[in-house]
């Protein structure tokens, strides 16, 4: 799943939608998703803080507002 995000086969909105039904994707940490998109660890943490996502949050644990804020911050 991370490889498909890195390669561009899937987009972040697609992966976040998958997290609701796929347990493996849902257990993936948001920081790992951002790193797969090319963000460094520090930049990923800064972005997460800016949109109100706790450092250890997993994809399935994001609320709708957090999901929207993250996607807007990334212009998706």
mmCIF file of C-alpha atoms in Angstrom:
data_model
loop_
_atom_site.group_PDB
_atom_site.id
_atom_site.type_symbol
_atom_site.label_atom_id
_atom_site.label_comp_id
_atom_site.label_asym_id
_atom_site.label_seq_id
_atom_site.Cartn_x
_atom_site.Cartn_y
_atom_site.Cartn_z
ATOM 1 C CA UNK A 1 0.000 0.000 0.000
ATOM 2 C CA UNK A 2 2.793 2.477 0.825
ATOM 3 C CA UNK A 3 4.577 1.447 -2.369
ATOM 4 C CA UNK A 4 1.477 2.210 -4.415
ATOM 5 C CA UNK A 5 1.304 5.647 -2.800
ATOM 6 C CA UNK A 6 4.987 6.299 -3.455
ATOM 7 C CA UNK A 7 4.739 5.191 -7.088
ATOM 8 C CA UNK A 8 1.672 7.326 -7.733
ATOM 9 C CA UNK A 9 -0.510 4.298 -8.395
ATOM 10 C CA UNK A 10 -2.821 5.527 -5.611
ATOM 11 C CA UNK A 11 -3.458 9.025 -4.315
ATOM 12 C CA UNK A 12 -3.649 10.083 -0.686
ATOM 13 C CA UNK A 13 -7.435 10.579 -0.878
ATOM 14 C CA UNK A 14 -7.772 7.023 -2.218
ATOM 15 C CA UNK A 15 -5.592 5.609 0.547
ATOM 16 C CA UNK A 16 -7.484 7.498 3.255
ATOM 17 C CA UNK A 17 -10.774 6.193 1.844
ATOM 18 C CA UNK A 18 -9.354 2.648 1.867
ATOM 19 C CA UNK A 19 -8.392 3.059 5.522
ATOM 20 C CA UNK A 20 -12.046 2.900 6.507
ATOM 21 C CA UNK A 21 -12.451 -0.666 5.233
ATOM 22 C CA UNK A 22 -8.952 -2.160 4.872
ATOM 23 C CA UNK A 23 -7.415 -3.069 8.227
ATOM 24 C CA UNK A 24 -3.802 -2.947 7.017
ATOM 25 C CA UNK A 25 -4.236 0.503 5.516
ATOM 26 C CA UNK A 26 -6.204 1.654 8.545
ATOM 27 C CA UNK A 27 -3.390 0.691 10.914
ATOM 28 C CA UNK A 28 -0.805 2.665 8.946
ATOM 29 C CA UNK A 29 0.412 5.779 10.711
ATOM 30 C CA UNK A 30 -0.337 9.084 9.023
ATOM 31 C CA UNK A 31 3.350 10.010 9.331
ATOM 32 C CA UNK A 32 4.252 6.935 7.253
ATOM 33 C CA UNK A 33 1.767 7.975 4.567
ATOM 34 C CA UNK A 34 3.287 11.443 4.391
ATOM 35 C CA UNK A 35 6.799 9.992 4.269
ATOM 36 C CA UNK A 36 5.701 7.777 1.351
ATOM 37 C CA UNK A 37 4.625 10.960 -0.429
ATOM 38 C CA UNK A 38 8.161 12.319 -0.107
ATOM 39 C CA UNK A 39 7.919 14.390 3.056
ATOM 40 C CA UNK A 40 10.793 14.159 5.490
ATOM 41 C CA UNK A 41 9.963 13.117 9.053
ATOM 42 C CA UNK A 42 10.250 16.647 10.455
ATOM 43 C CA UNK A 43 8.105 18.186 7.724
ATOM 44 C CA UNK A 44 5.498 15.428 8.129
ATOM 45 C CA UNK A 45 5.285 16.116 11.875
ATOM 46 C CA UNK A 46 5.015 19.861 11.297
ATOM 47 C CA UNK A 47 2.206 19.383 8.798
ATOM 48 C CA UNK A 48 0.371 17.043 11.137
ATOM 49 C CA UNK A 49 0.647 19.555 13.986
ATOM 50 C CA UNK A 50 -0.659 22.350 11.749
ATOM 51 C CA UNK A 51 -3.800 20.426 10.852
ATOM 52 C CA UNK A 52 -4.390 19.032 14.343
ATOM 53 C CA UNK A 53 -3.323 15.418 13.927
ATOM 54 C CA UNK A 54 -1.609 13.725 16.863
ATOM 55 C CA UNK A 55 1.820 12.275 16.063
ATOM 56 C CA UNK A 56 0.832 8.619 16.554
ATOM 57 C CA UNK A 57 -2.471 8.831 14.637
ATOM 58 C CA UNK A 58 -3.323 6.026 12.285
ATOM 59 C CA UNK A 59 -5.150 6.457 8.980
ATOM 60 C CA UNK A 60 -8.385 4.854 10.204
ATOM 61 C CA UNK A 61 -8.365 7.024 13.316
ATOM 62 C CA UNK A 62 -8.622 10.328 11.477
ATOM 63 C CA UNK A 63 -11.855 12.208 11.843
ATOM 64 C CA UNK A 64 -13.536 13.763 8.833
ATOM 65 C CA UNK A 65 -12.298 17.256 9.735
ATOM 66 C CA UNK A 66 -8.737 16.005 10.107
ATOM 67 C CA UNK A 67 -8.925 14.206 6.763
ATOM 68 C CA UNK A 68 -10.263 17.299 5.012
ATOM 69 C CA UNK A 69 -7.702 19.586 6.682
ATOM 70 C CA UNK A 70 -4.840 17.285 5.693
ATOM 71 C CA UNK A 71 -5.977 17.059 2.080
ATOM 72 C CA UNK A 72 -6.509 20.834 1.889
ATOM 73 C CA UNK A 73 -3.034 21.441 3.315
ATOM 74 C CA UNK A 74 -1.646 19.211 0.560
ATOM 75 C CA UNK A 75 -3.913 20.744 -2.116
ATOM 76 C CA UNK A 76 -5.588 17.396 -2.954
#
